[in-house]
Amino acid sequence: MKRAVIIILIIVIAVPVLYIIHDVNRNVENINTGEAWHQTDRCLRSSALKPGPTDGAWYRTVAPCEAFDSDRTHTFPDTCTVNEIAPSGPMTVKARTIGGLPGIYNVVTRNRGELFVLGGTQSTDQCEADGEKCATGPYVAKLDAFTLKVLWRTRIHNAKTNGDWDYPGAIGIHANGFVYVVNGYTMAKLDPQSGQILKKVKLPTPAGRESGDTAYNGFSILSDGSLIVKSLTRKKGSRADSINALLFHFDDSVPSTISVLEPVALRRVSSIEVKEPVLGRITAGLYRQKEYIYVSGFKNLFRYRYRGQSLILDAGWGPVPYCPEGQKPATAPAVFGDYVVVQTNFQIAAGLISLTAVSQADASRIFRIEPFAGDRILPGSLQWSLPTVDVANKRIYTCDFLEGRLAAVNFDPEKGFSAAWKVKQRSLSFSALKGPKENRTFVLEDGNFPSLTTVRVVWRDAQTGKELARSPAIPQGAGLPITPGFDGVIYYLSHGGYLTELSLSP
């Protein structure tokens, strides 16, 4: 028992350390020689896609945001499977890595040849000016997706001046074609061609608190094009930064605030206070011609109705308790067809991870499962990312970092959950599901132990869990989104300021 406790304590200490490591990866060579790759798109779906503005929420592209949509499914429909990209049998994974993107968090696509990244988050480096190895706060950079050359870089906010909490927000491409980014207590709208900040606003912060104690972790876009954001608050007087502030200095006495902004001038049109603090990101979706917002509080799942630019707590639905004794609060919920799914243990917990599915039509209809029951190796559980959900196939993919297990779970709206397959794999990151309904590929990193600074990205047959391909060792980026691009590529980010592009080759 003592040995198990010692092991779990080592992991508890190591996880946040791994998250903020920067110097260990700086021996990685910059492989970007300026050579143009991917001029011909081998993926039939992304090659047929015509990127452009839409009448909906997000831009028409392969990956307009970290989760593809406001439902947060992490299912990317305009992508291809391993067999479609490399159908002739044995294959290799080609990798090229560029540096000079300190504190990078997520990357999104727009038109062919365009990549946009949010950086300057998570950095603990103390520096006075932006540079290739250090950033004073959030910035947006545009890259040429063919050569991986940085075309421009725009700083959004200096978080170091007053010791602001510099915590990852997100970048996304709105249906109107403009780039939007939220980080700390600032939201900005940028011109995708020049990088010019067209509008920047300060988001609401709690009265009597320094603005820098508040961070907004991500955003969603509603069906009318409005943006919706949600706040977090660290403890008063704390100067803890990045993930450490959330894990160890979070103020659970301050409820989160949800705000809606119209997209032109970023004018706030509605705000509402959640009854509990909310660690995870915000999720939005349409159900039976009504628009709902789902947020996972410390103990309960709440639903809000969005109508006429106003937010109203849906008192007829929930709140639904989802966090049993011994488990910790969730990341973002995911809309899963007629249900919404929430997963526990964003923070280290003694109890196993659980998945809870709640009917959107009837909050009393609830199914729950602990997918790793019976597989326990260590007396603890942890997962920073939300599960990936395959609505069409009624399947959910989840991973427990501490237990080192990845599982696929089937869902029947009448009978509930059942196990599909389970494998050994260790990750804290957001996975990606690629390809058509009948033939999916699941992509997620795997810890490259004994190394603490590198990982390998793994492609699996989503139906069976069989491993199809594995990347060479690349700089690790625990807890960051894995993002598909055009031509079947995968973008993997590292806390050391590296972006690695992975592509399959026969």
Coordinates of C-alpha atoms in Angstrom, one line a residue:
M1 CA 0.0 0.0 0.0
K2 CA 2.8 2.4 0.9
R3 CA 4.5 1.7 -2.4
A4 CA 1.3 2.5 -4.3
V5 CA 0.9 5.8 -2.4
I6 CA 4.5 6.7 -3.2
I7 CA 4.0 6.0 -6.9
I8 CA 0.8 8.1 -7.1
L9 CA 2.5 11.0 -5.3
I10 CA 5.4 10.9 -7.9
I11 CA 2.8 11.0 -10.7
V12 CA 0.9 13.8 -9.0
I13 CA 4.0 15.9 -8.9
A14 CA 5.3 14.9 -12.3
V15 CA 2.1 15.7 -14.3
P16 CA 2.0 19.4 -13.9
V17 CA 5.8 19.5 -14.3
L18 CA 5.5 17.8 -17.6
Y19 CA 2.9 20.2 -18.7
I20 CA 5.2 23.3 -18.3
I21 CA 8.5 21.8 -19.5
H22 CA 10.1 24.0 -22.2
D23 CA 13.9 23.7 -22.2
V24 CA 14.0 19.9 -22.5
N25 CA 12.8 19.9 -26.1
R26 CA 15.0 22.6 -27.5
N27 CA 17.4 20.2 -29.0
V28 CA 14.8 19.3 -31.6
E29 CA 15.9 20.5 -35.0
N30 CA 13.8 22.8 -37.1
I31 CA 13.0 20.6 -40.1
N32 CA 11.1 23.3 -42.0
T33 CA 13.3 24.0 -45.0
G34 CA 10.7 26.0 -46.8
E35 CA 9.8 23.1 -49.1
A36 CA 6.2 23.0 -50.1
W37 CA 4.4 19.8 -49.2
H38 CA 0.8 18.7 -49.7
Q39 CA 0.2 20.6 -53.0
T40 CA -2.0 17.7 -54.0
D41 CA -4.7 16.6 -51.5
R42 CA -4.9 12.8 -51.3
C43 CA -7.9 12.8 -49.1
L44 CA -11.1 12.7 -51.2
R45 CA -13.2 14.6 -48.6
S46 CA -10.9 17.4 -47.9
S47 CA -10.0 17.7 -51.6
A48 CA -13.7 18.0 -52.4
L49 CA -14.3 20.6 -49.7
K50 CA -14.7 24.2 -50.8
P51 CA -13.6 26.3 -47.9
G52 CA -15.5 29.5 -47.3
P53 CA -18.0 31.5 -45.2
T54 CA -21.3 30.0 -44.1
D55 CA -24.6 31.1 -42.7
G56 CA -23.9 29.0 -39.5
A57 CA -21.5 29.2 -36.7
W58 CA -18.1 28.1 -38.1
Y59 CA -16.2 28.6 -41.3
R60 CA -16.4 25.7 -43.8
T61 CA -13.0 24.1 -43.4
V62 CA -11.4 20.9 -42.1
A63 CA -10.8 22.1 -38.5
P64 CA -12.3 25.6 -37.8
C65 CA -11.9 25.1 -34.0
E66 CA -10.3 22.6 -31.6
A67 CA -13.4 20.3 -31.4
F68 CA -14.7 20.9 -35.0
D69 CA -18.0 22.2 -33.7
S70 CA -19.8 23.8 -30.8
D71 CA -21.2 20.3 -29.8
R72 CA -17.5 19.4 -29.0
T73 CA -17.6 16.0 -30.6
H74 CA -14.0 16.0 -31.9
T75 CA -15.3 14.2 -34.9
F76 CA -13.9 15.7 -38.1
P77 CA -16.1 14.8 -41.2
D78 CA -14.0 16.2 -44.0
T79 CA -11.1 13.9 -43.3
C80 CA -10.0 10.4 -44.4
T81 CA -9.0 7.2 -42.8
V82 CA -5.6 5.5 -42.9
N83 CA -6.7 3.1 -45.6
E84 CA -8.0 5.9 -47.8
I85 CA -4.7 7.9 -47.5
A86 CA -2.3 4.9 -47.8
P87 CA -4.3 2.0 -49.3
S88 CA -1.4 -0.1 -50.6
G89 CA -0.4 -1.8 -47.4
P90 CA 2.6 -1.0 -45.2
M91 CA 3.1 2.7 -44.5
T92 CA 5.3 5.1 -42.7
V93 CA 4.6 8.4 -40.9
K94 CA 6.5 11.4 -42.1
A95 CA 7.1 14.2 -39.6
R96 CA 8.4 17.7 -39.9
T97 CA 8.7 20.0 -36.9
I98 CA 9.1 23.7 -36.5
G99 CA 9.9 25.7 -33.4
G100 CA 9.7 29.4 -32.5
L101 CA 6.0 29.1 -31.3
P102 CA 6.3 29.4 -27.5
G103 CA 3.4 28.5 -25.4
I104 CA 1.4 27.2 -28.4
Y105 CA -2.0 25.8 -27.5
N106 CA -4.2 25.1 -30.6
V107 CA -4.1 25.3 -34.3
V108 CA -7.0 25.7 -36.8
T109 CA -7.4 25.6 -40.6
R110 CA -9.1 28.1 -42.9
N111 CA -8.5 28.1 -46.6
R112 CA -6.0 25.7 -48.2
G113 CA -2.5 26.7 -47.3
E114 CA -3.6 28.6 -44.2
L115 CA -2.9 27.6 -40.6
F116 CA -3.6 29.8 -37.5
V117 CA -2.2 29.1 -34.1
L118 CA -2.8 30.5 -30.6
G119 CA 0.4 30.7 -28.6
G120 CA 1.8 32.5 -25.6
T121 CA -0.2 30.5 -23.2
Q122 CA 1.0 28.1 -20.5
S123 CA 4.4 29.7 -20.6
T124 CA 6.3 30.2 -17.3
D125 CA 9.3 31.8 -18.8
Q126 CA 10.0 35.2 -17.3
C127 CA 10.8 37.5 -20.2
E128 CA 10.4 41.1 -21.1
A129 CA 9.9 40.8 -24.8
D130 CA 8.3 38.3 -27.3
G131 CA 10.7 36.0 -29.1
E132 CA 11.1 32.5 -30.5
K133 CA 11.7 31.0 -27.0
C134 CA 9.4 33.1 -24.9
A135 CA 6.2 35.1 -25.0
T136 CA 4.8 37.7 -22.7
G137 CA 1.2 36.6 -23.3
P138 CA -1.2 35.3 -25.9
Y139 CA -0.4 35.9 -29.6
V140 CA -1.8 34.7 -32.9
A141 CA 0.4 33.5 -35.7
K142 CA -0.4 32.6 -39.3
L143 CA 1.6 29.9 -41.1
D144 CA 1.8 28.8 -44.7
A145 CA 0.5 25.2 -44.4
F146 CA 2.5 24.1 -47.4
T147 CA 5.9 25.3 -46.1
L148 CA 5.2 25.8 -42.4
K149 CA 6.7 29.3 -42.6
V150 CA 5.4 31.9 -40.2
L151 CA 3.8 34.7 -42.2
W152 CA 2.9 37.0 -39.3
R153 CA 2.5 37.1 -35.6
T154 CA 0.3 39.4 -33.6
R155 CA 0.4 39.8 -29.8
I156 CA -3.0 40.0 -28.2
H157 CA -2.2 41.0 -24.6
N158 CA 0.8 41.3 -22.3
A159 CA 0.0 39.0 -19.4
K160 CA 3.4 39.4 -17.7
T161 CA 3.1 43.1 -16.8
N162 CA 0.7 42.7 -13.9
G163 CA 1.1 38.9 -13.3
D164 CA -2.1 38.0 -15.1
W165 CA -3.3 34.4 -15.2
D166 CA -2.2 33.3 -18.7
Y167 CA -4.3 30.3 -19.2
P168 CA -5.2 28.7 -22.6
G169 CA -8.3 30.1 -24.2
A170 CA -8.8 29.1 -27.9
I171 CA -8.6 30.3 -31.5
G172 CA -11.3 29.6 -34.1
I173 CA -12.5 30.7 -37.5
H174 CA -15.9 32.2 -37.4
A175 CA -18.5 31.6 -40.2
N176 CA -17.8 35.2 -41.3
G177 CA -14.2 34.2 -42.1
F178 CA -12.5 36.3 -39.4
V179 CA -10.2 34.9 -36.7
Y180 CA -11.4 35.1 -33.1
V181 CA -9.3 34.4 -30.0
V182 CA -10.0 34.4 -26.3
N183 CA -7.3 34.2 -23.6
G184 CA -7.1 35.5 -20.1
Y185 CA -9.9 38.1 -19.8
T186 CA -9.5 39.4 -23.4
M187 CA -11.3 38.5 -26.6
A188 CA -10.1 39.7 -30.0
K189 CA -11.1 39.7 -33.7
L190 CA -8.3 39.6 -36.3
D191 CA -8.0 40.1 -40.0
P192 CA -6.9 36.7 -41.4
Q193 CA -4.8 38.3 -44.1
S194 CA -2.9 40.9 -42.3
G195 CA -3.1 39.8 -38.6
Q196 CA -4.4 43.3 -37.7
I197 CA -6.5 43.3 -34.5
L198 CA -9.9 44.7 -35.7
K199 CA -11.5 44.7 -32.3
K200 CA -10.4 43.8 -28.8
V201 CA -12.6 43.8 -25.6
K202 CA -12.2 43.1 -21.9
L203 CA -14.5 40.4 -20.7
P204 CA -16.4 40.6 -17.3
T205 CA -14.4 40.0 -14.2
P206 CA -15.6 39.6 -10.6
A207 CA -16.1 42.8 -8.6
G208 CA -13.4 43.5 -6.0
R209 CA -10.9 41.3 -7.8
E210 CA -7.9 42.1 -10.1
S211 CA -8.8 41.5 -13.7
G212 CA -5.8 39.3 -14.0
D213 CA -7.3 36.7 -11.6
T214 CA -9.8 35.8 -14.3
A215 CA -9.3 33.6 -17.4
Y216 CA -11.8 32.5 -20.1
N217 CA -11.0 29.0 -21.2
G218 CA -12.3 28.8 -24.8
F219 CA -15.4 29.8 -26.6
S220 CA -18.2 28.4 -28.7
I221 CA -20.3 29.9 -31.5
L222 CA -24.0 29.9 -31.5
S223 CA -26.3 29.4 -34.6
D224 CA -26.8 33.1 -35.1
G225 CA -23.1 33.8 -35.1
S226 CA -22.9 35.1 -31.5
L227 CA -19.9 34.0 -29.5
I228 CA -20.3 32.5 -26.0
V229 CA -17.5 32.4 -23.3
K230 CA -17.2 31.3 -19.7
S231 CA -14.9 32.5 -16.9
L232 CA -12.6 30.9 -14.3
T233 CA -11.1 32.7 -11.3
R234 CA -7.9 31.9 -9.4
K235 CA -7.4 32.6 -5.7
K236 CA -7.1 36.2 -4.6
G237 CA -3.4 37.2 -4.2
S238 CA -2.2 34.2 -6.1
R239 CA 0.4 34.7 -8.9
A240 CA 0.3 31.1 -10.0
D241 CA 0.1 30.7 -13.8
S242 CA -1.1 28.4 -16.5
I243 CA -2.4 24.9 -15.5
N244 CA -0.9 25.2 -12.0
A245 CA -3.3 28.0 -11.1
L246 CA -6.2 25.8 -12.2
L247 CA -5.1 22.7 -10.5
F248 CA -3.8 24.2 -7.2
H249 CA -4.9 27.8 -6.9
F250 CA -8.5 27.8 -8.3
D251 CA -11.0 29.8 -6.3
D252 CA -14.0 27.5 -5.9
S253 CA -15.9 30.2 -4.1
V254 CA -16.4 32.3 -7.2
P255 CA -19.1 31.1 -9.6
S256 CA -18.4 31.2 -13.3
T257 CA -20.0 33.8 -15.6
I258 CA -21.3 33.0 -19.1
S259 CA -21.3 35.9 -21.6
V260 CA -22.6 36.2 -25.1
L261 CA -21.0 38.7 -27.6
E262 CA -22.2 39.7 -31.0
P263 CA -19.4 39.1 -33.6
V264 CA -19.0 42.5 -35.3
A265 CA -18.0 44.8 -32.4
L266 CA -17.8 42.1 -29.8
R267 CA -20.4 43.9 -27.8
R268 CA -21.7 41.9 -24.8
V269 CA -25.4 41.2 -25.3
S270 CA -26.1 38.8 -22.4
S271 CA -24.5 37.5 -19.2
I272 CA -25.5 35.0 -16.6
E273 CA -23.9 33.6 -13.4
V274 CA -23.6 29.8 -13.0
K275 CA -24.5 28.5 -9.6
E276 CA -21.2 26.7 -9.4
P277 CA -17.7 27.2 -10.6
V278 CA -17.1 25.5 -14.0
L279 CA -13.7 24.1 -14.8
G280 CA -14.5 22.8 -18.3
R281 CA -15.2 24.6 -21.5
I282 CA -18.6 25.6 -22.7
T283 CA -20.7 23.5 -25.1
A284 CA -23.6 24.6 -27.3
G285 CA -26.0 22.7 -29.6
L286 CA -29.4 22.7 -31.3
Y287 CA -32.0 20.2 -30.2
R288 CA -35.5 20.1 -31.5
Q289 CA -35.2 23.6 -32.9
K290 CA -34.1 25.0 -29.6
E291 CA -30.6 26.1 -28.7
Y292 CA -29.0 25.0 -25.4
I293 CA -25.8 25.7 -23.5
Y294 CA -24.4 22.9 -21.3
V295 CA -21.9 23.6 -18.6
S296 CA -20.4 21.1 -16.0
G297 CA -20.2 22.7 -12.6
F298 CA -18.2 21.2 -9.7
K299 CA -21.0 18.7 -8.9
N300 CA -23.9 19.3 -11.4
L301 CA -24.5 19.6 -15.1
F302 CA -26.5 22.7 -15.9
R303 CA -28.5 23.6 -19.1
Y304 CA -29.3 27.1 -20.3
R305 CA -31.6 28.1 -23.1
Y306 CA -30.4 30.7 -25.6
R307 CA -33.1 32.7 -27.3
G308 CA -33.2 36.2 -28.7
Q309 CA -29.6 36.9 -27.6
S310 CA -30.6 36.1 -24.0
L311 CA -29.5 33.3 -21.7
I312 CA -32.0 31.7 -19.3
L313 CA -31.4 28.8 -16.9
D314 CA -33.5 25.8 -18.0
A315 CA -35.2 25.1 -14.6
G316 CA -37.2 22.3 -16.2
W317 CA -34.0 20.3 -17.0
G318 CA -31.7 19.4 -14.2
P319 CA -29.4 20.3 -12.6
V320 CA -28.1 16.8 -12.9
P321 CA -25.6 15.4 -10.3
Y322 CA -22.8 13.8 -12.3
C323 CA -19.8 13.7 -9.9
P324 CA -20.0 10.8 -7.4
E325 CA -18.0 10.8 -4.1
G326 CA -14.3 10.3 -4.7
Q327 CA -14.5 11.7 -8.2
K328 CA -13.5 15.3 -9.4
P329 CA -15.2 17.8 -11.7
A330 CA -15.5 17.4 -15.4
T331 CA -14.0 18.9 -18.5
A332 CA -16.5 20.2 -21.1
P333 CA -19.6 18.2 -21.9
A334 CA -20.2 16.8 -25.4
V335 CA -23.5 16.8 -27.2
F336 CA -24.2 13.2 -28.2
G337 CA -27.3 13.1 -30.4
D338 CA -30.3 13.0 -28.1
Y339 CA -28.0 12.9 -25.1
V340 CA -25.3 15.0 -23.6
V341 CA -22.2 13.3 -22.1
V342 CA -19.9 14.4 -19.3
Q343 CA -16.8 12.8 -17.9
T344 CA -15.2 13.3 -14.5
N345 CA -11.7 13.6 -13.1
F346 CA -10.2 16.7 -14.8
Q347 CA -8.3 16.9 -11.5
I348 CA -6.5 14.0 -9.8
A349 CA -9.1 11.9 -8.0
A350 CA -9.2 8.7 -5.9
G351 CA -12.2 7.4 -7.7
L352 CA -12.3 6.0 -11.2
I353 CA -13.4 8.1 -14.2
S354 CA -17.1 7.9 -14.9
L355 CA -19.1 8.8 -18.0
T356 CA -22.7 10.1 -17.6
A357 CA -25.1 10.4 -20.4
V358 CA -28.2 12.5 -19.8
S359 CA -31.2 12.7 -22.2
Q360 CA -31.7 16.2 -23.7
A361 CA -35.5 15.5 -23.7
D362 CA -35.7 14.2 -20.1
A363 CA -33.0 15.0 -17.5
S364 CA -34.3 12.1 -15.3
R365 CA -33.2 9.6 -17.9
I366 CA -29.5 9.0 -17.0
F367 CA -26.9 6.3 -17.8
R368 CA -23.6 6.0 -16.1
I369 CA -20.5 3.8 -16.5
E370 CA -16.9 3.5 -15.1
P371 CA -15.2 2.3 -18.2
F372 CA -11.9 1.3 -16.4
A373 CA -13.5 -0.6 -13.5
G374 CA -11.5 -3.7 -13.0
D375 CA -8.4 -2.3 -14.7
R376 CA -7.0 -0.3 -11.8
I377 CA -3.2 -0.2 -11.6
L378 CA -2.7 2.9 -9.5
P379 CA -4.9 4.4 -6.7
G380 CA -5.9 7.4 -8.7
S381 CA -7.4 8.7 -11.9
L382 CA -6.9 11.8 -14.2
Q383 CA -7.9 13.0 -17.6
W384 CA -7.7 16.6 -18.8
S385 CA -9.5 16.1 -22.1
L386 CA -13.2 15.4 -22.7
P387 CA -14.2 12.2 -24.5
T388 CA -14.5 12.1 -28.2
V389 CA -18.1 11.1 -29.3
D390 CA -19.2 9.5 -32.5
V391 CA -22.9 10.4 -32.7
A392 CA -23.5 8.4 -35.9
N393 CA -22.1 5.1 -34.5
K394 CA -23.3 5.8 -30.9
R395 CA -19.8 5.3 -29.5
I396 CA -17.6 7.2 -27.0
Y397 CA -13.8 7.1 -26.7
T398 CA -12.2 7.9 -23.4
C399 CA -8.8 7.6 -21.8
D400 CA -7.4 7.5 -18.2
F401 CA -3.9 9.0 -18.0
L402 CA -2.9 7.6 -14.6
E403 CA -4.3 4.1 -15.4
G404 CA -2.7 4.1 -18.9
R405 CA -5.9 2.8 -20.6
L406 CA -7.9 3.9 -23.7
A407 CA -11.4 2.5 -24.2
A408 CA -14.2 2.6 -26.7
V409 CA -17.7 2.4 -25.2
N410 CA -20.9 1.8 -27.1
F411 CA -24.2 3.5 -26.1
D412 CA -27.7 2.2 -26.5
P413 CA -30.4 4.8 -25.6
E414 CA -32.5 2.0 -24.2
K415 CA -29.9 -0.1 -22.4
G416 CA -27.1 2.3 -21.7
F417 CA -23.3 1.7 -22.0
S418 CA -21.4 -1.4 -22.9
A419 CA -17.6 -1.9 -23.5
A420 CA -16.5 -2.2 -27.2
W421 CA -12.7 -2.5 -26.8
K422 CA -9.9 -1.4 -24.5
V423 CA -6.1 -1.1 -25.0
K424 CA -3.0 0.2 -23.2
Q425 CA -2.3 3.8 -24.1
R426 CA -1.5 6.9 -22.0
S427 CA -2.5 10.4 -22.9
L428 CA -3.9 13.6 -21.5
S429 CA -4.7 15.1 -24.9
F430 CA -7.8 15.7 -27.0
S431 CA -8.2 13.0 -29.6
A432 CA -9.5 13.2 -33.2
L433 CA -11.9 10.9 -35.0
K434 CA -11.5 10.9 -38.8
G435 CA -13.3 9.5 -41.8
P436 CA -16.9 8.4 -42.7
K437 CA -19.4 6.7 -40.5
E438 CA -18.7 3.2 -41.8
N439 CA -14.9 3.5 -41.5
R440 CA -13.4 5.7 -38.8
T441 CA -9.8 6.2 -37.8
F442 CA -9.1 7.3 -34.2
V443 CA -6.0 9.4 -33.5
L444 CA -4.4 10.0 -30.1
E445 CA -0.9 10.3 -28.6
D446 CA 0.8 7.6 -26.5
G447 CA 3.4 8.4 -23.8
N448 CA 6.8 7.4 -25.1
F449 CA 8.1 6.1 -21.8
P450 CA 10.8 6.1 -20.3
S451 CA 11.1 9.4 -22.0
L452 CA 9.2 12.2 -20.2
T453 CA 9.6 14.7 -23.0
T454 CA 8.4 12.8 -26.1
V455 CA 5.3 11.0 -27.3
R456 CA 4.2 9.0 -30.4
V457 CA 0.9 9.6 -32.1
V458 CA -1.1 6.5 -32.8
W459 CA -3.7 5.8 -35.6
R460 CA -6.2 3.1 -34.7
D461 CA -9.1 1.4 -36.4
A462 CA -12.0 3.0 -34.5
Q463 CA -14.1 -0.1 -34.8
T464 CA -11.7 -2.6 -33.4
G465 CA -9.0 -0.6 -31.6
K466 CA -6.3 -2.2 -33.8
E467 CA -3.2 -0.1 -34.2
L468 CA -2.7 1.0 -37.9
A469 CA 0.3 3.4 -37.7
R470 CA 2.6 5.0 -35.1
S471 CA 4.6 8.2 -35.5
P472 CA 8.3 8.6 -34.6
A473 CA 9.0 10.1 -31.2
I474 CA 8.1 13.8 -31.2
P475 CA 8.1 16.6 -28.6
Q476 CA 5.3 16.1 -26.1
G477 CA 2.3 18.4 -25.6
A478 CA 0.2 16.8 -22.8
G479 CA -3.4 18.0 -22.8
L480 CA -3.3 19.8 -26.1
P481 CA -5.7 19.2 -29.0
I482 CA -4.7 16.9 -31.8
T483 CA -5.9 18.5 -35.0
P484 CA -6.5 17.2 -38.6
G485 CA -5.7 19.3 -41.6
F486 CA -6.1 19.0 -45.4
D487 CA -4.4 16.0 -47.2
G488 CA -5.0 13.7 -44.2
V489 CA -2.3 15.4 -42.1
I490 CA -2.3 15.6 -38.3
Y491 CA -1.0 18.6 -36.3
Y492 CA 0.5 17.9 -33.0
L493 CA 1.7 20.7 -30.7
S494 CA 4.4 20.8 -28.0
H495 CA 4.8 22.9 -24.8
G496 CA 8.3 23.6 -25.9
G497 CA 7.0 25.8 -28.7
Y498 CA 7.0 23.2 -31.5
L499 CA 4.4 22.3 -34.1
T500 CA 4.8 18.9 -35.7
E501 CA 3.0 17.9 -38.9
L502 CA 2.4 14.2 -39.3
S503 CA 1.5 12.6 -42.7
L504 CA 1.0 9.0 -43.8
S505 CA 3.1 7.7 -46.6
P506 CA 2.8 4.3 -48.3

